[in-house]
């Protein structure tokens, strides 16, 4: 992994005390909470194993936890990683399918998002059936190259407790790319990001030519969460009651967007993006590394 500027992962001095306090509040809440971790994994065995190991730091803080992973059509050792992990951890399960589906990582709405919505709906149905009493649901994409910052996730939970009108807290995702001036770090998950500073604004700025600013939008670590209409960033924490009210749909848009829109419509609550809750999606190991994160 190349060197990353400290400012992209650690809180600015101006925010450091509040950052630590929120993280402590999040850790305290976890100790008395049940958390359901769910997510998707396909052809990401190495990253999956690394991130499951990283997750243990959070699991150790939980009052109790459960985990479920949806996977399909893998051509690497992802299935073995899931089998071994679930054999070791009785709280963990996975569902594997052979569907004969290709990965369509470069596509927007269509085959890819329809499939993603289907898999995410399966995760939601698992929570409803097996962990409906969870206080929080943490949705994770397991193929992030560098995982997430542990204290940032705790900070996000602390803010979710504080902001009573919030139903979820998304991550600020990072990737390294060369836009013509040498490798640099940028905001990754722009397609799921809608309505920055706006409630109920789901306009697709990214595909309509207005969203290029988002690559440079990296609010400081430690600064307060930003109201958004939708965001994900590879990891999002939801209040379970709100999560179970959402509906995934990938026919015409990124599957996260209709999901968040449906939750807001039913609950009247809001989604936030937490600048402290960082995920590291990819870096430039090869010329095409930043474009090789295909998801499921």
PDB file of C-alpha atoms in Angstrom:
ATOM      1  CA  UNK A   1       0.000   0.000   0.000  1.00  0.00           C
ATOM      2  CA  UNK A   2       1.357   3.483  -0.858  1.00  0.00           C
ATOM      3  CA  UNK A   3       1.745   6.126   1.811  1.00  0.00           C
ATOM      4  CA  UNK A   4      -1.447   7.976   2.653  1.00  0.00           C
ATOM      5  CA  UNK A   5      -1.444  11.517   4.085  1.00  0.00           C
ATOM      6  CA  UNK A   6      -2.277  11.369   7.788  1.00  0.00           C
ATOM      7  CA  UNK A   7      -4.993  14.016   7.348  1.00  0.00           C
ATOM      8  CA  UNK A   8      -7.047  11.547   5.314  1.00  0.00           C
ATOM      9  CA  UNK A   9      -7.214   8.970   8.122  1.00  0.00           C
ATOM     10  CA  UNK A  10      -6.698  10.844  11.415  1.00  0.00           C
ATOM     11  CA  UNK A  11      -8.687  13.753  12.882  1.00  0.00           C
ATOM     12  CA  UNK A  12      -7.559  17.321  12.390  1.00  0.00           C
ATOM     13  CA  UNK A  13      -6.329  18.909  15.622  1.00  0.00           C
ATOM     14  CA  UNK A  14      -9.357  21.200  15.640  1.00  0.00           C
ATOM     15  CA  UNK A  15     -11.682  18.185  15.856  1.00  0.00           C
ATOM     16  CA  UNK A  16      -9.543  15.688  17.772  1.00  0.00           C
ATOM     17  CA  UNK A  17     -11.208  16.020  21.182  1.00  0.00           C
ATOM     18  CA  UNK A  18     -14.728  15.737  19.829  1.00  0.00           C
ATOM     19  CA  UNK A  19     -13.641  12.860  17.562  1.00  0.00           C
ATOM     20  CA  UNK A  20     -12.322  10.924  20.570  1.00  0.00           C
ATOM     21  CA  UNK A  21     -15.380  11.717  22.687  1.00  0.00           C
ATOM     22  CA  UNK A  22     -17.780  10.502  20.010  1.00  0.00           C
ATOM     23  CA  UNK A  23     -15.736   7.331  19.560  1.00  0.00           C
ATOM     24  CA  UNK A  24     -15.880   6.680  23.307  1.00  0.00           C
ATOM     25  CA  UNK A  25     -19.647   7.190  23.243  1.00  0.00           C
ATOM     26  CA  UNK A  26     -19.914   4.756  20.339  1.00  0.00           C
ATOM     27  CA  UNK A  27     -17.838   2.154  22.167  1.00  0.00           C
ATOM     28  CA  UNK A  28     -19.971   2.562  25.292  1.00  0.00           C
ATOM     29  CA  UNK A  29     -23.143   2.076  23.264  1.00  0.00           C
ATOM     30  CA  UNK A  30     -21.720  -1.023  21.557  1.00  0.00           C
ATOM     31  CA  UNK A  31     -21.079  -2.685  24.910  1.00  0.00           C
ATOM     32  CA  UNK A  32     -24.821  -2.647  25.549  1.00  0.00           C
ATOM     33  CA  UNK A  33     -25.986  -3.334  22.004  1.00  0.00           C
ATOM     34  CA  UNK A  34     -26.621  -6.185  19.634  1.00  0.00           C
ATOM     35  CA  UNK A  35     -25.257  -5.604  16.135  1.00  0.00           C
ATOM     36  CA  UNK A  36     -26.013  -7.509  12.948  1.00  0.00           C
ATOM     37  CA  UNK A  37     -23.190  -7.317  10.402  1.00  0.00           C
ATOM     38  CA  UNK A  38     -24.268  -8.146   6.856  1.00  0.00           C
ATOM     39  CA  UNK A  39     -22.766  -7.766   3.416  1.00  0.00           C
ATOM     40  CA  UNK A  40     -21.764  -9.102   0.028  1.00  0.00           C
ATOM     41  CA  UNK A  41     -18.593 -10.895  -1.058  1.00  0.00           C
ATOM     42  CA  UNK A  42     -17.632 -12.250  -4.462  1.00  0.00           C
ATOM     43  CA  UNK A  43     -14.156 -13.106  -5.748  1.00  0.00           C
ATOM     44  CA  UNK A  44     -12.459 -11.189  -2.938  1.00  0.00           C
ATOM     45  CA  UNK A  45     -10.967 -13.953  -0.779  1.00  0.00           C
ATOM     46  CA  UNK A  46      -7.842 -12.073   0.337  1.00  0.00           C
ATOM     47  CA  UNK A  47      -9.678  -8.841   1.141  1.00  0.00           C
ATOM     48  CA  UNK A  48     -12.536 -10.737   2.774  1.00  0.00           C
ATOM     49  CA  UNK A  49     -10.164 -12.572   5.109  1.00  0.00           C
ATOM     50  CA  UNK A  50      -8.403  -9.323   6.017  1.00  0.00           C
ATOM     51  CA  UNK A  51     -11.643  -7.487   6.693  1.00  0.00           C
ATOM     52  CA  UNK A  52     -13.161 -10.305   8.736  1.00  0.00           C
ATOM     53  CA  UNK A  53     -10.034 -10.132  10.873  1.00  0.00           C
ATOM     54  CA  UNK A  54     -10.429  -6.376  11.200  1.00  0.00           C
ATOM     55  CA  UNK A  55     -14.078  -6.801  12.158  1.00  0.00           C
ATOM     56  CA  UNK A  56     -13.088  -8.701  15.286  1.00  0.00           C
ATOM     57  CA  UNK A  57     -12.054  -5.386  16.869  1.00  0.00           C
ATOM     58  CA  UNK A  58     -15.680  -4.273  16.626  1.00  0.00           C
ATOM     59  CA  UNK A  59     -17.137  -7.647  17.545  1.00  0.00           C
ATOM     60  CA  UNK A  60     -15.116  -7.692  20.763  1.00  0.00           C
ATOM     61  CA  UNK A  61     -16.810  -4.460  21.836  1.00  0.00           C
ATOM     62  CA  UNK A  62     -20.373  -5.581  21.095  1.00  0.00           C
ATOM     63  CA  UNK A  63     -22.737  -6.770  23.775  1.00  0.00           C
ATOM     64  CA  UNK A  64     -23.621  -9.433  21.215  1.00  0.00           C
ATOM     65  CA  UNK A  65     -23.356  -9.734  17.465  1.00  0.00           C
ATOM     66  CA  UNK A  66     -24.310 -11.804  14.461  1.00  0.00           C
ATOM     67  CA  UNK A  67     -23.002 -11.871  10.909  1.00  0.00           C
ATOM     68  CA  UNK A  68     -24.327 -12.943   7.536  1.00  0.00           C
ATOM     69  CA  UNK A  69     -22.644 -12.786   4.124  1.00  0.00           C
ATOM     70  CA  UNK A  70     -24.251 -13.312   0.717  1.00  0.00           C
ATOM     71  CA  UNK A  71     -21.997 -14.700  -2.016  1.00  0.00           C
ATOM     72  CA  UNK A  72     -22.285 -16.255  -5.453  1.00  0.00           C
ATOM     73  CA  UNK A  73     -20.372 -17.592  -8.459  1.00  0.00           C
ATOM     74  CA  UNK A  74     -16.872 -17.234  -7.035  1.00  0.00           C
ATOM     75  CA  UNK A  75     -13.772 -18.258  -8.958  1.00  0.00           C
ATOM     76  CA  UNK A  76     -11.340 -17.843  -6.073  1.00  0.00           C
ATOM     77  CA  UNK A  77     -11.191 -18.995  -2.428  1.00  0.00           C
ATOM     78  CA  UNK A  78     -13.992 -16.731  -1.153  1.00  0.00           C
ATOM     79  CA  UNK A  79     -16.197 -19.729  -0.374  1.00  0.00           C
ATOM     80  CA  UNK A  80     -13.380 -21.365   1.611  1.00  0.00           C
ATOM     81  CA  UNK A  81     -12.810 -18.189   3.629  1.00  0.00           C
ATOM     82  CA  UNK A  82     -16.499 -17.983   4.478  1.00  0.00           C
ATOM     83  CA  UNK A  83     -16.718 -21.670   5.366  1.00  0.00           C
ATOM     84  CA  UNK A  84     -13.698 -21.523   7.673  1.00  0.00           C
ATOM     85  CA  UNK A  85     -14.823 -18.329   9.374  1.00  0.00           C
ATOM     86  CA  UNK A  86     -18.368 -19.521  10.008  1.00  0.00           C
ATOM     87  CA  UNK A  87     -17.067 -22.844  11.296  1.00  0.00           C
ATOM     88  CA  UNK A  88     -14.987 -20.938  13.847  1.00  0.00           C
ATOM     89  CA  UNK A  89     -17.661 -18.354  14.745  1.00  0.00           C
ATOM     90  CA  UNK A  90     -21.090 -19.803  15.610  1.00  0.00           C
ATOM     91  CA  UNK A  91     -22.632 -16.315  15.343  1.00  0.00           C
ATOM     92  CA  UNK A  92     -21.703 -16.164  11.643  1.00  0.00           C
ATOM     93  CA  UNK A  93     -23.513 -17.603   8.620  1.00  0.00           C
ATOM     94  CA  UNK A  94     -23.282 -17.294   4.858  1.00  0.00           C
ATOM     95  CA  UNK A  95     -25.444 -18.115   1.863  1.00  0.00           C
ATOM     96  CA  UNK A  96     -23.698 -19.181  -1.335  1.00  0.00           C
ATOM     97  CA  UNK A  97     -25.378 -19.565  -4.721  1.00  0.00           C
ATOM     98  CA  UNK A  98     -24.257 -20.834  -8.103  1.00  0.00           C
ATOM     99  CA  UNK A  99     -26.248 -18.625 -10.456  1.00  0.00           C
ATOM    100  CA  UNK A 100     -24.010 -18.602 -13.503  1.00  0.00           C
ATOM    101  CA  UNK A 101     -23.897 -14.817 -13.486  1.00  0.00           C
ATOM    102  CA  UNK A 102     -21.030 -12.729 -14.767  1.00  0.00           C
ATOM    103  CA  UNK A 103     -19.695  -9.777 -12.807  1.00  0.00           C
ATOM    104  CA  UNK A 104     -20.625  -6.490 -14.446  1.00  0.00           C
ATOM    105  CA  UNK A 105     -18.349  -4.184 -12.500  1.00  0.00           C
ATOM    106  CA  UNK A 106     -18.206  -1.387 -15.079  1.00  0.00           C
ATOM    107  CA  UNK A 107     -21.978  -1.023 -15.446  1.00  0.00           C
ATOM    108  CA  UNK A 108     -24.313   1.422 -13.778  1.00  0.00           C
ATOM    109  CA  UNK A 109     -28.040   0.665 -13.508  1.00  0.00           C
ATOM    110  CA  UNK A 110     -29.101  -2.603 -15.085  1.00  0.00           C
ATOM    111  CA  UNK A 111     -27.936  -6.176 -14.683  1.00  0.00           C
ATOM    112  CA  UNK A 112     -25.392  -5.291 -12.010  1.00  0.00           C
ATOM    113  CA  UNK A 113     -27.627  -3.207  -9.753  1.00  0.00           C
ATOM    114  CA  UNK A 114     -30.605  -5.532 -10.177  1.00  0.00           C
ATOM    115  CA  UNK A 115     -28.412  -8.374  -8.903  1.00  0.00           C
ATOM    116  CA  UNK A 116     -26.964  -6.248  -6.103  1.00  0.00           C
ATOM    117  CA  UNK A 117     -30.452  -5.284  -4.956  1.00  0.00           C
ATOM    118  CA  UNK A 118     -31.408  -8.958  -4.919  1.00  0.00           C
ATOM    119  CA  UNK A 119     -28.412  -9.893  -2.753  1.00  0.00           C
ATOM    120  CA  UNK A 120     -28.880  -6.947  -0.403  1.00  0.00           C
ATOM    121  CA  UNK A 121     -32.547  -7.835  -0.068  1.00  0.00           C
ATOM    122  CA  UNK A 122     -31.430 -11.328   0.977  1.00  0.00           C
ATOM    123  CA  UNK A 123     -29.294  -9.760   3.709  1.00  0.00           C
ATOM    124  CA  UNK A 124     -32.264  -7.722   4.873  1.00  0.00           C
ATOM    125  CA  UNK A 125     -34.509 -10.796   4.937  1.00  0.00           C
ATOM    126  CA  UNK A 126     -31.866 -12.586   7.004  1.00  0.00           C
ATOM    127  CA  UNK A 127     -31.858  -9.751   9.553  1.00  0.00           C
ATOM    128  CA  UNK A 128     -35.650  -9.803   9.697  1.00  0.00           C
ATOM    129  CA  UNK A 129     -35.711 -13.572  10.237  1.00  0.00           C
ATOM    130  CA  UNK A 130     -32.619 -14.154  12.368  1.00  0.00           C
ATOM    131  CA  UNK A 131     -31.668 -10.909  14.096  1.00  0.00           C
ATOM    132  CA  UNK A 132     -34.734  -8.630  14.296  1.00  0.00           C
ATOM    133  CA  UNK A 133     -33.843  -7.653  17.860  1.00  0.00           C
ATOM    134  CA  UNK A 134     -30.505  -6.148  16.830  1.00  0.00           C
ATOM    135  CA  UNK A 135     -30.096  -2.519  17.810  1.00  0.00           C
ATOM    136  CA  UNK A 136     -28.018  -1.727  14.740  1.00  0.00           C
ATOM    137  CA  UNK A 137     -27.272  -3.212  11.333  1.00  0.00           C
ATOM    138  CA  UNK A 138     -23.839  -2.620   9.842  1.00  0.00           C
ATOM    139  CA  UNK A 139     -23.783  -3.207   6.069  1.00  0.00           C
ATOM    140  CA  UNK A 140     -20.305  -3.952   4.700  1.00  0.00           C
ATOM    141  CA  UNK A 141     -18.854  -4.543   1.251  1.00  0.00           C
ATOM    142  CA  UNK A 142     -16.070  -6.995   1.961  1.00  0.00           C
ATOM    143  CA  UNK A 143     -13.835  -6.198  -1.018  1.00  0.00           C
ATOM    144  CA  UNK A 144     -12.352  -2.941   0.311  1.00  0.00           C
ATOM    145  CA  UNK A 145      -8.589  -3.231  -0.106  1.00  0.00           C
ATOM    146  CA  UNK A 146      -7.702  -1.417   3.117  1.00  0.00           C
ATOM    147  CA  UNK A 147     -10.770  -1.985   5.267  1.00  0.00           C
ATOM    148  CA  UNK A 148     -11.873   0.868   7.524  1.00  0.00           C
ATOM    149  CA  UNK A 149     -10.638   2.949  10.438  1.00  0.00           C
ATOM    150  CA  UNK A 150     -11.851   1.329  13.641  1.00  0.00           C
ATOM    151  CA  UNK A 151     -12.181   4.488  15.742  1.00  0.00           C
ATOM    152  CA  UNK A 152     -13.974   6.208  12.878  1.00  0.00           C
ATOM    153  CA  UNK A 153     -16.675   3.535  12.953  1.00  0.00           C
ATOM    154  CA  UNK A 154     -17.054   4.001  16.710  1.00  0.00           C
ATOM    155  CA  UNK A 155     -17.247   7.739  16.096  1.00  0.00           C
ATOM    156  CA  UNK A 156     -20.019   7.124  13.572  1.00  0.00           C
ATOM    157  CA  UNK A 157     -22.032   5.092  16.049  1.00  0.00           C
ATOM    158  CA  UNK A 158     -21.547   7.815  18.651  1.00  0.00           C
ATOM    159  CA  UNK A 159     -22.983  10.350  16.227  1.00  0.00           C
ATOM    160  CA  UNK A 160     -25.858   8.041  15.283  1.00  0.00           C
ATOM    161  CA  UNK A 161     -26.807   7.883  18.955  1.00  0.00           C
ATOM    162  CA  UNK A 162     -26.558  11.678  19.262  1.00  0.00           C
ATOM    163  CA  UNK A 163     -28.509  12.582  16.123  1.00  0.00           C
ATOM    164  CA  UNK A 164     -31.958  11.315  17.016  1.00  0.00           C
ATOM    165  CA  UNK A 165     -33.335  12.245  13.597  1.00  0.00           C
ATOM    166  CA  UNK A 166     -30.746  10.072  11.857  1.00  0.00           C
ATOM    167  CA  UNK A 167     -31.552   6.575  10.645  1.00  0.00           C
ATOM    168  CA  UNK A 168     -28.119   5.799   9.207  1.00  0.00           C
ATOM    169  CA  UNK A 169     -24.465   6.800   9.008  1.00  0.00           C
ATOM    170  CA  UNK A 170     -22.516   6.215   5.782  1.00  0.00           C
ATOM    171  CA  UNK A 171     -18.757   6.175   5.255  1.00  0.00           C
ATOM    172  CA  UNK A 172     -16.439   8.450   3.298  1.00  0.00           C
ATOM    173  CA  UNK A 173     -14.659   6.065   0.931  1.00  0.00           C
ATOM    174  CA  UNK A 174     -11.187   6.672  -0.507  1.00  0.00           C
ATOM    175  CA  UNK A 175      -9.377   5.498  -3.613  1.00  0.00           C
ATOM    176  CA  UNK A 176      -6.110   6.449  -5.252  1.00  0.00           C
ATOM    177  CA  UNK A 177      -6.129   7.511  -8.887  1.00  0.00           C
ATOM    178  CA  UNK A 178      -4.166   9.584 -11.385  1.00  0.00           C
ATOM    179  CA  UNK A 179      -6.402  12.167 -13.048  1.00  0.00           C
ATOM    180  CA  UNK A 180      -3.418  13.564 -14.940  1.00  0.00           C
ATOM    181  CA  UNK A 181      -1.359  15.165 -12.195  1.00  0.00           C
ATOM    182  CA  UNK A 182       0.068  12.070 -10.536  1.00  0.00           C
ATOM    183  CA  UNK A 183      -1.502   9.610  -8.076  1.00  0.00           C
ATOM    184  CA  UNK A 184      -3.706  11.255  -5.470  1.00  0.00           C
ATOM    185  CA  UNK A 185      -6.502  10.293  -3.097  1.00  0.00           C
ATOM    186  CA  UNK A 186     -10.152  10.947  -3.850  1.00  0.00           C
ATOM    187  CA  UNK A 187     -13.722  10.252  -2.733  1.00  0.00           C
ATOM    188  CA  UNK A 188     -14.796   6.923  -4.244  1.00  0.00           C
ATOM    189  CA  UNK A 189     -18.483   6.070  -3.905  1.00  0.00           C
ATOM    190  CA  UNK A 190     -20.047   9.010  -5.736  1.00  0.00           C
ATOM    191  CA  UNK A 191     -22.886   7.183  -7.437  1.00  0.00           C
ATOM    192  CA  UNK A 192     -24.612   6.301  -4.154  1.00  0.00           C
ATOM    193  CA  UNK A 193     -24.056   9.862  -2.891  1.00  0.00           C
ATOM    194  CA  UNK A 194     -27.086  12.110  -3.396  1.00  0.00           C
ATOM    195  CA  UNK A 195     -28.281  15.407  -1.987  1.00  0.00           C
ATOM    196  CA  UNK A 196     -25.216  16.629  -0.079  1.00  0.00           C
ATOM    197  CA  UNK A 197     -26.649  18.997   2.522  1.00  0.00           C
ATOM    198  CA  UNK A 198     -30.141  18.331   1.198  1.00  0.00           C
ATOM    199  CA  UNK A 199     -32.954  16.092   2.353  1.00  0.00           C
ATOM    200  CA  UNK A 200     -35.076  14.293  -0.233  1.00  0.00           C
ATOM    201  CA  UNK A 201     -32.882  15.174  -3.222  1.00  0.00           C
ATOM    202  CA  UNK A 202     -32.043  12.024  -5.171  1.00  0.00           C
ATOM    203  CA  UNK A 203     -30.890  13.622  -8.434  1.00  0.00           C
ATOM    204  CA  UNK A 204     -28.005  11.669  -9.988  1.00  0.00           C
ATOM    205  CA  UNK A 205     -25.353  14.388 -10.267  1.00  0.00           C
ATOM    206  CA  UNK A 206     -22.662  11.842 -11.105  1.00  0.00           C
ATOM    207  CA  UNK A 207     -24.236  10.489 -14.294  1.00  0.00           C
ATOM    208  CA  UNK A 208     -25.747  13.830 -15.296  1.00  0.00           C
ATOM    209  CA  UNK A 209     -22.407  15.608 -15.478  1.00  0.00           C
ATOM    210  CA  UNK A 210     -22.578  17.621 -12.256  1.00  0.00           C
ATOM    211  CA  UNK A 211     -20.813  15.235  -9.924  1.00  0.00           C
ATOM    212  CA  UNK A 212     -17.129  15.594 -10.765  1.00  0.00           C
ATOM    213  CA  UNK A 213     -16.614  17.844  -7.750  1.00  0.00           C
ATOM    214  CA  UNK A 214     -17.283  14.840  -5.561  1.00  0.00           C
ATOM    215  CA  UNK A 215     -13.916  13.244  -6.278  1.00  0.00           C
ATOM    216  CA  UNK A 216     -12.298  16.144  -4.423  1.00  0.00           C
ATOM    217  CA  UNK A 217     -14.900  16.312  -1.655  1.00  0.00           C
ATOM    218  CA  UNK A 218     -13.186  14.950   1.453  1.00  0.00           C
ATOM    219  CA  UNK A 219     -14.485  16.774   4.537  1.00  0.00           C
ATOM    220  CA  UNK A 220     -11.977  16.648   7.406  1.00  0.00           C
ATOM    221  CA  UNK A 221     -11.829  13.606   9.652  1.00  0.00           C
ATOM    222  CA  UNK A 222     -13.433  14.557  12.951  1.00  0.00           C
ATOM    223  CA  UNK A 223     -15.794  17.133  11.481  1.00  0.00           C
ATOM    224  CA  UNK A 224     -19.537  16.613  12.073  1.00  0.00           C
ATOM    225  CA  UNK A 225     -21.610  14.293   9.891  1.00  0.00           C
ATOM    226  CA  UNK A 226     -23.062  15.775   6.720  1.00  0.00           C
ATOM    227  CA  UNK A 227     -26.767  15.523   5.929  1.00  0.00           C
ATOM    228  CA  UNK A 228     -27.274  13.606   2.676  1.00  0.00           C
ATOM    229  CA  UNK A 229     -30.216  12.030   0.931  1.00  0.00           C
ATOM    230  CA  UNK A 230     -28.198   8.901   0.152  1.00  0.00           C
ATOM    231  CA  UNK A 231     -24.663   7.603   0.664  1.00  0.00           C
ATOM    232  CA  UNK A 232     -22.929   4.304   1.364  1.00  0.00           C
ATOM    233  CA  UNK A 233     -19.138   4.290   0.975  1.00  0.00           C
ATOM    234  CA  UNK A 234     -18.595   0.573   1.467  1.00  0.00           C
ATOM    235  CA  UNK A 235     -19.914   0.538   5.050  1.00  0.00           C
ATOM    236  CA  UNK A 236     -23.015   2.052   6.612  1.00  0.00           C
ATOM    237  CA  UNK A 237     -24.559   1.726  10.071  1.00  0.00           C
ATOM    238  CA  UNK A 238     -28.352   1.767  10.390  1.00  0.00           C
ATOM    239  CA  UNK A 239     -30.840   1.737  13.207  1.00  0.00           C
ATOM    240  CA  UNK A 240     -32.415  -1.685  12.740  1.00  0.00           C
ATOM    241  CA  UNK A 241     -36.018  -0.514  12.808  1.00  0.00           C
ATOM    242  CA  UNK A 242     -35.283   1.894   9.944  1.00  0.00           C
ATOM    243  CA  UNK A 243     -33.164  -0.602   7.997  1.00  0.00           C
ATOM    244  CA  UNK A 244     -36.011  -3.105   7.973  1.00  0.00           C
ATOM    245  CA  UNK A 245     -38.382  -0.506   6.506  1.00  0.00           C
ATOM    246  CA  UNK A 246     -36.274   0.029   3.379  1.00  0.00           C
ATOM    247  CA  UNK A 247     -36.705  -1.534  -0.064  1.00  0.00           C
ATOM    248  CA  UNK A 248     -33.763  -2.236  -2.373  1.00  0.00           C
ATOM    249  CA  UNK A 249     -34.351  -1.676  -6.089  1.00  0.00           C
ATOM    250  CA  UNK A 250     -31.679  -1.655  -8.783  1.00  0.00           C
ATOM    251  CA  UNK A 251     -33.760  -1.424 -11.948  1.00  0.00           C
ATOM    252  CA  UNK A 252     -33.082   2.245 -12.741  1.00  0.00           C
ATOM    253  CA  UNK A 253     -30.496   3.441 -10.221  1.00  0.00           C
ATOM    254  CA  UNK A 254     -27.816   2.498  -7.723  1.00  0.00           C
ATOM    255  CA  UNK A 255     -29.601   0.107  -5.381  1.00  0.00           C
ATOM    256  CA  UNK A 256     -28.708   2.159  -2.294  1.00  0.00           C
ATOM    257  CA  UNK A 257     -30.620   5.205  -3.533  1.00  0.00           C
ATOM    258  CA  UNK A 258     -34.159   3.717  -3.654  1.00  0.00           C
ATOM    259  CA  UNK A 259     -33.365   1.963  -0.376  1.00  0.00           C
ATOM    260  CA  UNK A 260     -32.560   5.232   1.381  1.00  0.00           C
ATOM    261  CA  UNK A 261     -35.415   7.045  -0.305  1.00  0.00           C
ATOM    262  CA  UNK A 262     -37.875   4.415   0.905  1.00  0.00           C
ATOM    263  CA  UNK A 263     -36.581   4.615   4.483  1.00  0.00           C
ATOM    264  CA  UNK A 264     -36.840   8.412   4.527  1.00  0.00           C
ATOM    265  CA  UNK A 265     -40.356   8.268   3.116  1.00  0.00           C
ATOM    266  CA  UNK A 266     -41.570   5.833   5.775  1.00  0.00           C
ATOM    267  CA  UNK A 267     -39.690   7.175   8.809  1.00  0.00           C
ATOM    268  CA  UNK A 268     -39.295  10.895   8.104  1.00  0.00           C
ATOM    269  CA  UNK A 269     -35.690  10.522   9.286  1.00  0.00           C
ATOM    270  CA  UNK A 270     -32.403  11.328   7.566  1.00  0.00           C
ATOM    271  CA  UNK A 271     -29.179   9.760   6.315  1.00  0.00           C
ATOM    272  CA  UNK A 272     -25.782  11.224   7.134  1.00  0.00           C
ATOM    273  CA  UNK A 273     -22.270  10.759   5.799  1.00  0.00           C
ATOM    274  CA  UNK A 274     -19.656  10.707   8.553  1.00  0.00           C
ATOM    275  CA  UNK A 275     -16.276  12.173   7.466  1.00  0.00           C
ATOM    276  CA  UNK A 276     -14.561  10.219  10.267  1.00  0.00           C
ATOM    277  CA  UNK A 277     -15.912   6.878   9.111  1.00  0.00           C
ATOM    278  CA  UNK A 278     -13.318   6.158   6.410  1.00  0.00           C
ATOM    279  CA  UNK A 279     -13.074   3.132   4.151  1.00  0.00           C
ATOM    280  CA  UNK A 280     -10.099   2.485   1.885  1.00  0.00           C
ATOM    281  CA  UNK A 281     -11.310   0.974  -1.367  1.00  0.00           C
ATOM    282  CA  UNK A 282      -8.220   0.743  -3.613  1.00  0.00           C
ATOM    283  CA  UNK A 283      -4.848   2.169  -4.568  1.00  0.00           C
ATOM    284  CA  UNK A 284      -2.671   2.176  -7.654  1.00  0.00           C
ATOM    285  CA  UNK A 285      -0.759  -1.095  -7.540  1.00  0.00           C
ATOM    286  CA  UNK A 286      -1.163  -1.311 -11.303  1.00  0.00           C
ATOM    287  CA  UNK A 287      -2.262   1.104 -13.995  1.00  0.00           C
ATOM    288  CA  UNK A 288      -5.849  -0.097 -13.681  1.00  0.00           C
ATOM    289  CA  UNK A 289      -5.951  -0.802  -9.956  1.00  0.00           C
ATOM    290  CA  UNK A 290      -8.351   1.997  -9.090  1.00  0.00           C
ATOM    291  CA  UNK A 291     -10.847   0.646 -11.604  1.00  0.00           C
ATOM    292  CA  UNK A 292     -10.603  -3.004 -10.585  1.00  0.00           C
ATOM    293  CA  UNK A 293     -13.041  -2.956  -7.653  1.00  0.00           C
ATOM    294  CA  UNK A 294     -15.873  -4.862  -9.243  1.00  0.00           C
ATOM    295  CA  UNK A 295     -18.104  -5.644  -6.292  1.00  0.00           C
ATOM    296  CA  UNK A 296     -20.469  -8.566  -6.725  1.00  0.00           C
TER     297      UNK A 296
END
